[in-house]
XYZ file of C-alpha atoms in Angstrom:
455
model
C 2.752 -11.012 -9.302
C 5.276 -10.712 -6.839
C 7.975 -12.381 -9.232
C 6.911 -9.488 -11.591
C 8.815 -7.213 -9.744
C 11.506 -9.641 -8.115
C 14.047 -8.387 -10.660
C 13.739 -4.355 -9.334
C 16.476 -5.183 -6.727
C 19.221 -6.022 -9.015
C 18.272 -2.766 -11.074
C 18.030 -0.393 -8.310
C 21.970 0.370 -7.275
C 21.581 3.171 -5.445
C 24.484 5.849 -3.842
C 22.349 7.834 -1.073
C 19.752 6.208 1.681
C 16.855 7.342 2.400
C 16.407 10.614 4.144
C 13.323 10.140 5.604
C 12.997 13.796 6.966
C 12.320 14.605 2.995
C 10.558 11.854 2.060
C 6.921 12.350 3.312
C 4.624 12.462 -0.048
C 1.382 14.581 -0.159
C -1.592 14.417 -3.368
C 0.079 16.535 -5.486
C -2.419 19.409 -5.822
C -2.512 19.735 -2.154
C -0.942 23.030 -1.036
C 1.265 23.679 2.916
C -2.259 25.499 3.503
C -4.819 22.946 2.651
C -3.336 20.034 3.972
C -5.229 19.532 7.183
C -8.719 19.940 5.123
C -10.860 17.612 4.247
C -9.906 15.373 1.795
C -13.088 15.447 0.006
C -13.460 19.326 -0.309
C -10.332 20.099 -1.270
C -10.336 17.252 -4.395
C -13.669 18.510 -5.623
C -13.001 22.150 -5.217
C -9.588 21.328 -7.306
C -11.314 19.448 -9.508
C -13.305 21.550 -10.662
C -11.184 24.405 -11.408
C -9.091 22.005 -13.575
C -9.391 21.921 -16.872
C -7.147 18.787 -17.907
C -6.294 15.454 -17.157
C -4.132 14.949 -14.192
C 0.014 14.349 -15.762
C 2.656 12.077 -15.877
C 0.088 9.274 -13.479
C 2.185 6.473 -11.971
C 3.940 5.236 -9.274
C 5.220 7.392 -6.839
C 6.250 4.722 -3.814
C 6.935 1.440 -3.826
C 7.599 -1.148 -0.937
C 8.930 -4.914 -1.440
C 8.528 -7.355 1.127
C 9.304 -10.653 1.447
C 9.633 -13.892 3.903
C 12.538 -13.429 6.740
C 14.046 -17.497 5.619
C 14.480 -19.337 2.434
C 16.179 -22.531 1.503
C 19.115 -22.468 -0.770
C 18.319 -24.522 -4.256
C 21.427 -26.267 -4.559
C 20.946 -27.912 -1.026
C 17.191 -28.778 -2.198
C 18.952 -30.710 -5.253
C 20.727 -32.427 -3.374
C 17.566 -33.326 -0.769
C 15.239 -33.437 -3.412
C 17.681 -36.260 -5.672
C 17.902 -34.669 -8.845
C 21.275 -34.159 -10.968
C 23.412 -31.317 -9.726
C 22.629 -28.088 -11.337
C 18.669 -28.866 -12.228
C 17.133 -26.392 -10.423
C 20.362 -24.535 -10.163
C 21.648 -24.258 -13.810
C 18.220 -25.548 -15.891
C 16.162 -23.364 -14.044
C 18.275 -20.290 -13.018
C 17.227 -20.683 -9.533
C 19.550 -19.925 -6.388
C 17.738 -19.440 -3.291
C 13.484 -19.536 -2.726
C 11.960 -17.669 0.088
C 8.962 -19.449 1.751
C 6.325 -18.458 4.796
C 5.593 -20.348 7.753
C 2.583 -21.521 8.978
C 2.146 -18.142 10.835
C 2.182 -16.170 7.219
C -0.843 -16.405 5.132
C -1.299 -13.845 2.231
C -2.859 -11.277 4.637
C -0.350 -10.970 6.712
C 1.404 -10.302 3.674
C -0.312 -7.604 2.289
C -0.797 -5.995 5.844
C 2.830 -5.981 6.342
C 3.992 -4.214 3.001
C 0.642 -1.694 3.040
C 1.772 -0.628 6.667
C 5.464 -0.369 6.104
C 5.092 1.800 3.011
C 2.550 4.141 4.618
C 5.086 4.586 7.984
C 8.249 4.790 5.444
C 6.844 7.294 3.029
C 4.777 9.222 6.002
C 1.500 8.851 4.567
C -1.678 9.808 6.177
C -4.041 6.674 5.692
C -6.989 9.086 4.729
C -4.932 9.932 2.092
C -5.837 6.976 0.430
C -8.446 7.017 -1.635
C -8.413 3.562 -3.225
C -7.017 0.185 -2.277
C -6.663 -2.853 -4.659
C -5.156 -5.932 -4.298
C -3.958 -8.177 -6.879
C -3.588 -11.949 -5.997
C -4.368 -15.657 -6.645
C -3.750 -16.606 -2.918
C -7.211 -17.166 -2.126
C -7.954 -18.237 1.623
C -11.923 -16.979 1.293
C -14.285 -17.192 -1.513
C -15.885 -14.101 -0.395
C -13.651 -12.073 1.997
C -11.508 -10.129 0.182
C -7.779 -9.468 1.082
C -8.828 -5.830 1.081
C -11.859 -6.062 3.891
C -8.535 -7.515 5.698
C -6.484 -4.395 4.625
C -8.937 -1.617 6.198
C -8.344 -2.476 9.423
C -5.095 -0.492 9.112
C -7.348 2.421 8.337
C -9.630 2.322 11.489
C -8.052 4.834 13.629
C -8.109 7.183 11.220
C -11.901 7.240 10.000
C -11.234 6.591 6.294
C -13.585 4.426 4.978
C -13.936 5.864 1.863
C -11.875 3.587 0.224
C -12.386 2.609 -3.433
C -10.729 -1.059 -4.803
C -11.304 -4.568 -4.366
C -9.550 -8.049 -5.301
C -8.452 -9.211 -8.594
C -7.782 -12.396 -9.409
C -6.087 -14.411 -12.681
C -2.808 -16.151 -11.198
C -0.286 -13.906 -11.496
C -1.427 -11.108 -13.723
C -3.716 -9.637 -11.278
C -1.309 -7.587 -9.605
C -0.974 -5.525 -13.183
C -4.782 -5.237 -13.578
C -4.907 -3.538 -10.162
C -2.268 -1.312 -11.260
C -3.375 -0.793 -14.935
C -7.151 -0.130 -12.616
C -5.570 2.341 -10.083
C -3.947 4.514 -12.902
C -7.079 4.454 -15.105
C -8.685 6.041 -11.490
C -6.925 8.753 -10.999
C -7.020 9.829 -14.757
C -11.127 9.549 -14.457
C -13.746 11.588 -13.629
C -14.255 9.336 -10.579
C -10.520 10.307 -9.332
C -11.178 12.300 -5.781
C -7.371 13.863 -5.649
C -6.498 11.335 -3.317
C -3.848 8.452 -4.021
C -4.306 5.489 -4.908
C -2.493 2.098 -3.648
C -1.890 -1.484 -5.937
C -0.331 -4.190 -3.605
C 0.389 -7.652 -5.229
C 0.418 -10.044 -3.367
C 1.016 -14.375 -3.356
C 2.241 -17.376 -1.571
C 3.355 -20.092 -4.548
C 3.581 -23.202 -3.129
C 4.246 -27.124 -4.774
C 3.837 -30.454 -3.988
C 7.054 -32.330 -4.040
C 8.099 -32.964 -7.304
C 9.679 -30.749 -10.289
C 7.518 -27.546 -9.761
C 8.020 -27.330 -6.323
C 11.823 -24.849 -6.817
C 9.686 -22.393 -8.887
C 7.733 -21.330 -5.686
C 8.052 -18.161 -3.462
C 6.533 -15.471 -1.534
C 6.496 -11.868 -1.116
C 4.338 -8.790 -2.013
C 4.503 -5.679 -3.371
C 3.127 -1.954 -2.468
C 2.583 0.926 -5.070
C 1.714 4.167 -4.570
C -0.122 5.669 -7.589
C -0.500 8.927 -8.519
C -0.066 12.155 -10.715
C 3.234 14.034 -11.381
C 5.212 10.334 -10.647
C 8.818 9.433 -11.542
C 7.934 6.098 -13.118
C 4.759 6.795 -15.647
C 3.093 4.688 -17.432
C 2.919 5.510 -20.889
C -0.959 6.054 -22.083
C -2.302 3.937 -24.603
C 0.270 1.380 -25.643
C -0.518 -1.995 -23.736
C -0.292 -4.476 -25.534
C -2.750 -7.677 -24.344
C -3.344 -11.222 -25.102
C -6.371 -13.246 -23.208
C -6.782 -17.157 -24.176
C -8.393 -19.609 -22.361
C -5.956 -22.373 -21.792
C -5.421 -24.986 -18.211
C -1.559 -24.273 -18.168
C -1.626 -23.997 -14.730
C -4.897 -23.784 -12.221
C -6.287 -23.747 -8.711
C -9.669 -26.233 -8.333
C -9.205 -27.413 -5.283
C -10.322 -24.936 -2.966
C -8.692 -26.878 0.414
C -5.599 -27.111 -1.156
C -2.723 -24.564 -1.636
C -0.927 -26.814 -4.534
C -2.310 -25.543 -8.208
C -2.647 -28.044 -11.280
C 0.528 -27.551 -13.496
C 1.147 -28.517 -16.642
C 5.030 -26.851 -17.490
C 5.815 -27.568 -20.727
C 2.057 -26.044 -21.837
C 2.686 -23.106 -19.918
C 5.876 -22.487 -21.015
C 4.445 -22.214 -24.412
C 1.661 -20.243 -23.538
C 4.147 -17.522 -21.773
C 6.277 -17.108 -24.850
C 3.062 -17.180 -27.261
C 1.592 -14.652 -25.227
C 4.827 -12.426 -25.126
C 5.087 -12.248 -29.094
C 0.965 -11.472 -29.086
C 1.677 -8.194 -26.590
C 4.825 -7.433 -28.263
C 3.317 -7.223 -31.803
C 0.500 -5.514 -30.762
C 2.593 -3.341 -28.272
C 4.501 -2.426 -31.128
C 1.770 -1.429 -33.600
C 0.613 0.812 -30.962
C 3.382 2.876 -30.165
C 4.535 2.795 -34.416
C 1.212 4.651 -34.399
C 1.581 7.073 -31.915
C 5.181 8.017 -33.629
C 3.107 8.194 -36.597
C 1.153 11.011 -35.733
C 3.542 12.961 -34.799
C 6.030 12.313 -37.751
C 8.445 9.519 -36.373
C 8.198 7.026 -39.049
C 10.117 3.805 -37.765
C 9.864 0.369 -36.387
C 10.484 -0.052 -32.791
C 12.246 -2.697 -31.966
C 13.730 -3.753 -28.492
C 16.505 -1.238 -28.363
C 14.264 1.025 -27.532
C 13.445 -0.013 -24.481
C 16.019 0.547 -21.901
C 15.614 -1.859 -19.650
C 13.158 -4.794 -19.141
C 11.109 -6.530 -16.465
C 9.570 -9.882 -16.586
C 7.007 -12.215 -14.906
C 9.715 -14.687 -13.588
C 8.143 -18.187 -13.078
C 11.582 -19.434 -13.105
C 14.612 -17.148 -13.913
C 16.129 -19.155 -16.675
C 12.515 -17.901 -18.539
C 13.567 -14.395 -18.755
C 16.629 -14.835 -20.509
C 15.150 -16.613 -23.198
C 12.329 -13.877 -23.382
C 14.690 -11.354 -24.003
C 15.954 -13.473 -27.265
C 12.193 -14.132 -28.103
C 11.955 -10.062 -28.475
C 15.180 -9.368 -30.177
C 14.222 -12.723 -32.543
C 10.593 -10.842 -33.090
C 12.656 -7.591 -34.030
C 14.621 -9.724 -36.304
C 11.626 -11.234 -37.896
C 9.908 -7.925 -38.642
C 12.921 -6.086 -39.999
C 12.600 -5.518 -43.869
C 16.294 -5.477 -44.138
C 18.112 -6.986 -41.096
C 22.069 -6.022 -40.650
C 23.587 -8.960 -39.429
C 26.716 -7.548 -39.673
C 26.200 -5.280 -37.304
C 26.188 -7.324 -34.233
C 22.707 -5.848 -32.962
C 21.435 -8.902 -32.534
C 24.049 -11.025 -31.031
C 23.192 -10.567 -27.238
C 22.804 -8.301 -24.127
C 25.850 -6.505 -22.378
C 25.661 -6.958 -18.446
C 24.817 -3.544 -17.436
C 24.690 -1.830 -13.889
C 22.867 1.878 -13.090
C 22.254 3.853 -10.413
C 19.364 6.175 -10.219
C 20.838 9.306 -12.691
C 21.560 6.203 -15.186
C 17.671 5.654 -14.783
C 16.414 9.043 -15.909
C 14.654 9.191 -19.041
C 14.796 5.597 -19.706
C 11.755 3.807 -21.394
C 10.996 0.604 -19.295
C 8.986 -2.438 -20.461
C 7.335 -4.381 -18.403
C 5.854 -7.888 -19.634
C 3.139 -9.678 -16.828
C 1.715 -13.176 -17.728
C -1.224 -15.186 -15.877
C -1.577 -18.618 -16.682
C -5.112 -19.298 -17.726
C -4.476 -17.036 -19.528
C -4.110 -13.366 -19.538
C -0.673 -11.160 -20.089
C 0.173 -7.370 -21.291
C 2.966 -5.998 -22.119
C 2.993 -2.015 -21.116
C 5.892 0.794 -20.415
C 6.665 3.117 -17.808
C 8.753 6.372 -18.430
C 11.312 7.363 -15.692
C 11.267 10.982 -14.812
C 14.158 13.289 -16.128
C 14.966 14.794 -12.699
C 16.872 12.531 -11.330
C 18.352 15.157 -8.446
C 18.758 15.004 -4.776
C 15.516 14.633 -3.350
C 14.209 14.357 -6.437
C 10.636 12.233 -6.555
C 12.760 9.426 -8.763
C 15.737 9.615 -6.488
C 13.570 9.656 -3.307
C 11.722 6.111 -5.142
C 14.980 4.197 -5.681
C 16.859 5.536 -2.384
C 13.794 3.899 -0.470
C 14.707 0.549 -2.251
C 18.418 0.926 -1.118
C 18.275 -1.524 2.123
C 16.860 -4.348 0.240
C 20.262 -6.091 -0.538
C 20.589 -5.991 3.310
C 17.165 -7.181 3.933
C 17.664 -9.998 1.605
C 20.883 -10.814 3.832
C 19.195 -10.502 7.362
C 17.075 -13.757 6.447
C 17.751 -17.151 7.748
C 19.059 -19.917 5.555
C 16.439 -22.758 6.282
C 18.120 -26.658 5.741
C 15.692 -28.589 3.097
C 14.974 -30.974 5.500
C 12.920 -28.255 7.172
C 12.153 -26.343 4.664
C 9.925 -29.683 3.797
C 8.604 -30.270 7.166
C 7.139 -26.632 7.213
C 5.342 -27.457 4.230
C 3.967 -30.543 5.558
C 2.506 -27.880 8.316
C 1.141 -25.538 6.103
C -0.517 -28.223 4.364
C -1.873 -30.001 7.229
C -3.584 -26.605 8.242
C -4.059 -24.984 5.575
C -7.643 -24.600 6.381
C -8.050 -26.011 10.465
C -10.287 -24.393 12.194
C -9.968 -23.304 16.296
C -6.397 -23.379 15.509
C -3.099 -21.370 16.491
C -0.209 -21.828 14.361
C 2.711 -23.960 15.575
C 6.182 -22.738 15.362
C 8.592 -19.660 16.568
C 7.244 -16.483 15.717
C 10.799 -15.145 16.555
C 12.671 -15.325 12.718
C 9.691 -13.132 11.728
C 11.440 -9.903 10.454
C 10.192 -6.798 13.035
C 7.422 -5.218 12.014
C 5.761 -8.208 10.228
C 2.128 -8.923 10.841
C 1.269 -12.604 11.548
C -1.395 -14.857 11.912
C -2.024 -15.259 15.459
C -5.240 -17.529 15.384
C -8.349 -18.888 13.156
C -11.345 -19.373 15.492
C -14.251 -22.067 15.282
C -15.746 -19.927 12.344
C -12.697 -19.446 10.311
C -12.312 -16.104 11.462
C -9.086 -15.275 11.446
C -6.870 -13.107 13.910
C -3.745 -10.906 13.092
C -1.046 -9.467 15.305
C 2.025 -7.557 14.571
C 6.043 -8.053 15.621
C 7.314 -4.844 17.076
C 9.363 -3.015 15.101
C-alpha cells in the first residue's frame, strides 16, 4: 500500500515549510471553549443538534515514512548479473529502500502514527478510530493495531475503534475507504479518525526481488478536509486469482507469478475505470452534464506502483479505454498522443480532481477520486497538508546508500530470524533515522519488545 502513495513526493513541490506554530489540527466542530471537554460529550451533544451529514470528509494529515538505507538498482544489476538496464530501464526502478533486522512492520507503523500525531500536535484522545492496512503479517492473531495503542496509554484513550485489514496491497485503501465511511455514519463520535498503511516487500533472489520496498503511510481523516474523497464513484473489481500470495506463514517471501499479475493489474484497472466512469456519467446526469468522462478530467493520477515502469503504461491503458469508448475519436487533435511532464506547487493543486487507482493481488482493486480544496492560501488546511510533506526530498537524501553485497547479507538475516524466538536483533541500531521505533527484542513466547531512537 505503501507504493500507493510513493508517487506523492514528486507531486508535492512545495514553496513554504511548515510552520508548526499554525499547524495543530482540532475535530472540526470543536470550539476554543470546548476543547478541554470530554471527547464523548461534546460529539454527542454536537451530534445531535446536527441535522446533516458531516462535509467535504477526507484527509486532513498525512505522514510518509520510510527506511533510513536503500541499495541503488543499477549496482544490484550489476551484483545480481543481469544485462545493464533490467531493473533500471525494463522496470523503471532506481533505488529500493529496505529494513534491517531491527524493523519489522510495527515498528513501522509506530514510527509514522507517532510522528504525525507530534508534527500535526494532536491529542491522542482525539482519536477516535485506528486502522491499519497491511499484508505484513508477523501474528495470526495480534493485530498491528493492539501494537499501535500502546502510544495511547498515557493518555487514557482506549476508546479506539479499527482493526487490521488484510488483501496484499489494497488493504491500506479499504482502511481508508472504512475510516471515511465512519465519520459520515451514525457511529461517527466527532473524533478523527487515522488509516496507516503499512508493508515490508521482500524477495528471494531472483527477478522479483528489485520490485521490493518498505515504508508506511499515516492519514488523518476527517470532515471539512483539503483532499476529499468524492462520494459514490469507486469503481471496484474483486476476482479470485493466485497472481501473487503468502502461504507460508514462516516465511517473508510471497508466491509470484509476474506475468499473471501483470495481467490481472491492467484487467482490473479497465474493470474500475469502466465502472468508475459509469458512475460519475451518472452523477453528471442528474444534474444536467451530459458527457463522457474520459481521463482529461482527472488532473493528476496516482497508482499502485509494483514496479514504476507499470504506471506509465497504465496511464496509456486509460487514455486507450477513452479512445475505445469515444463515438467519434479526433485523432487529429493530438489528445491522445501522450502526457506533458508537468510540475505544481500547492496553488497549482487547488481544485484539481485526483484519481487514485489501488490493486491487491489475489485480487481486489478500486479506482476512487479525491477533490483538492479551493483555498489554497497561507495556512490554508491544503497548504498546511503539502507544506508538511516539504522535507521529504531531504529525508529521502539523509539515507545511507547500502553496497548490494550487503544489502544481500541483511536479507540473509532477516530471513534467518524472521521468526527466532529469545532473540535480539543483530546489527547497528545507529543508521536508524531519530525518532524511529525499533525492535529491541522477541522473548521465549514471541512476545515482542519495542524501543524508540531519540529524536
Amino acid at each position: 500500500m505503501f507504493r500507493l502513495f510513493s508517487q506523492t513526493r514528486r507531486c508535492l513541490q512545495v514553496k513554504r515549510a511548515l510552520q508548526r506554530q499554525e499547524w495543530p489540527l482540532r475535530p472540526a466542530h470543536l470550539t476554543a471553549a470546548t476543547q478541554q471537554a470530554s471527547f464523548s460529550t461534546v460529539s454527542v451533544e454536537h451530534l445531535s443538534r446536527s441535522d446533516s451529514w458531516p462535509k467535504d470528509v477526507g484527509i486532513l494529515a498525512l505522514e510518509v515514512y520510510f527506511p533510513s538505507q536503500y541499495v541503488e538498482q543499477v549496482e544490484l544489476e550489476k551484483y545480481d548479473g543481469v544485462e545493464a538496464g533490467k531493473y533500471t530501464l525494463g522496470l523503471g526502478q532506481k533505488q529500493m529502500g529496505f529494513c534491517s533486522a531491527h524493523e519489522d512492520i510495527n515498528s513501522l507503523c509506530l514510527t509514522v502514527v507517532q510522528r504525525l500525531v507530534e508534527r500535526s500536535r494532536l491529542s491522542w484522545d482525539s482519536i477516535g478510530r485506528l486502522e491499519v492496512g497491511t499484508e505484513t503479517i508477523i501474528d495470526k492473531s495480534k493485530a498491528v493495531k493492539t501494537v499501535l495503542m500502546q502510544l495511547f496509554q498515557d493518555s487514557g484513550n482506549t476508546d479506539v475503534e479499527g482493526i487490521d485489514t488484510t488483501n496484499a496491497c489494497y488493504g491500506g485503501t479499504a482502511s481508508l475507504f472504512n475510516s471515511v465511511d465512519w465519520v459520515e455514519s451514525s457511529s461517527w463520535d466527532g473524533r478523527y479518525a487515522m488509516v496507516v498503511c503499512g508493508d515490508i516487500a521482500v524477495y528471494a533472489t531472483g527477478n522479483a526481488r528489485p520490485t521490493g520496498g518498505a515504508g508506511a503511510v499515516a492519514m488523518l481523516v476527517g470532515p471539512e478536509a483539503p483532499l476529499v474523497l468524492e462520494r459514490g464513484v469507486r469503481g471496484t473489481h474483486m476476482e479470485h486469482v493466485y497472481d501473487f500470495y503468502k502461504p507460508d506463514l514462516a516465511s517473508e517471501y510471497p508466491m509470484v507469478d509476474g506475468k499473471l499479475s501483470i495481467q490481472c493489474y491492467l484487467r482490473a484497472l479497465d474493470q474500475c475505470y469502466s465502472v468508475y466512469r459509469k458512475k460519475i456519467q451518472s452523477q453528471w446526469q442528474k444534474v444536467g452534464v451530459d458527457k463522457p468522462f474520459t481521463l482529461e478530467d482527472f488532473q493528476f493520477m496516482i497508482f499502485h506502483t509494483p514496479f514504476c515502469k507499470l504506471v506509465q503504461k497504465s496511464v496509456g491503458r486509460m487514455m486507450l479505454n477513452d479512445f475505445l469508448a469515444a463515438p467519434n475519436p479526433d485523432t487529429q487533435s493530438g489528445l491522445y498522443k501522450g502526457l506533458q511532464a508537468f510540475r505544481y506547487s500547492a496553488q497549482q493543486l487547488a481544485g484539481s480532481r485526483i484519481g487514485a487507482f489501488s490493486y491487491g493481488s489475489g485480487l481486489a482493486a478500486s479506482l476512487f477520486s479525491m477533490r483538492v480544496s479551493q483555498d489554497a492560501a497561507p495556512g490554508s488546511p491544503l497548504d498546511k497538508l503539502v507544506s508538511s510533506l516539504s522535507d521529504l526530498q531531504t529525508r529521502l537524501d539523509a539515507r545511507k546508500c547500502v553496497p548490494p553485497e550487503e544489502f544481500a547479507e541483511i536479507m540473509k538475516q532477516r530471513e534467518k530470524s524472521h521468526h527466532l524466538v529469545n532473540h535480539t536483533p543483530q546489527g547497528s541500531k545507529d543508521d536508524l533515522f531519530p525518532g524511529t521505533w525499533y525492535l529491541e527484542r522477541v522473548d521465549d513466547k514471541h512476545r515482542r519488545q519495542y524501543a524508540r531512537r531519540p529524536l
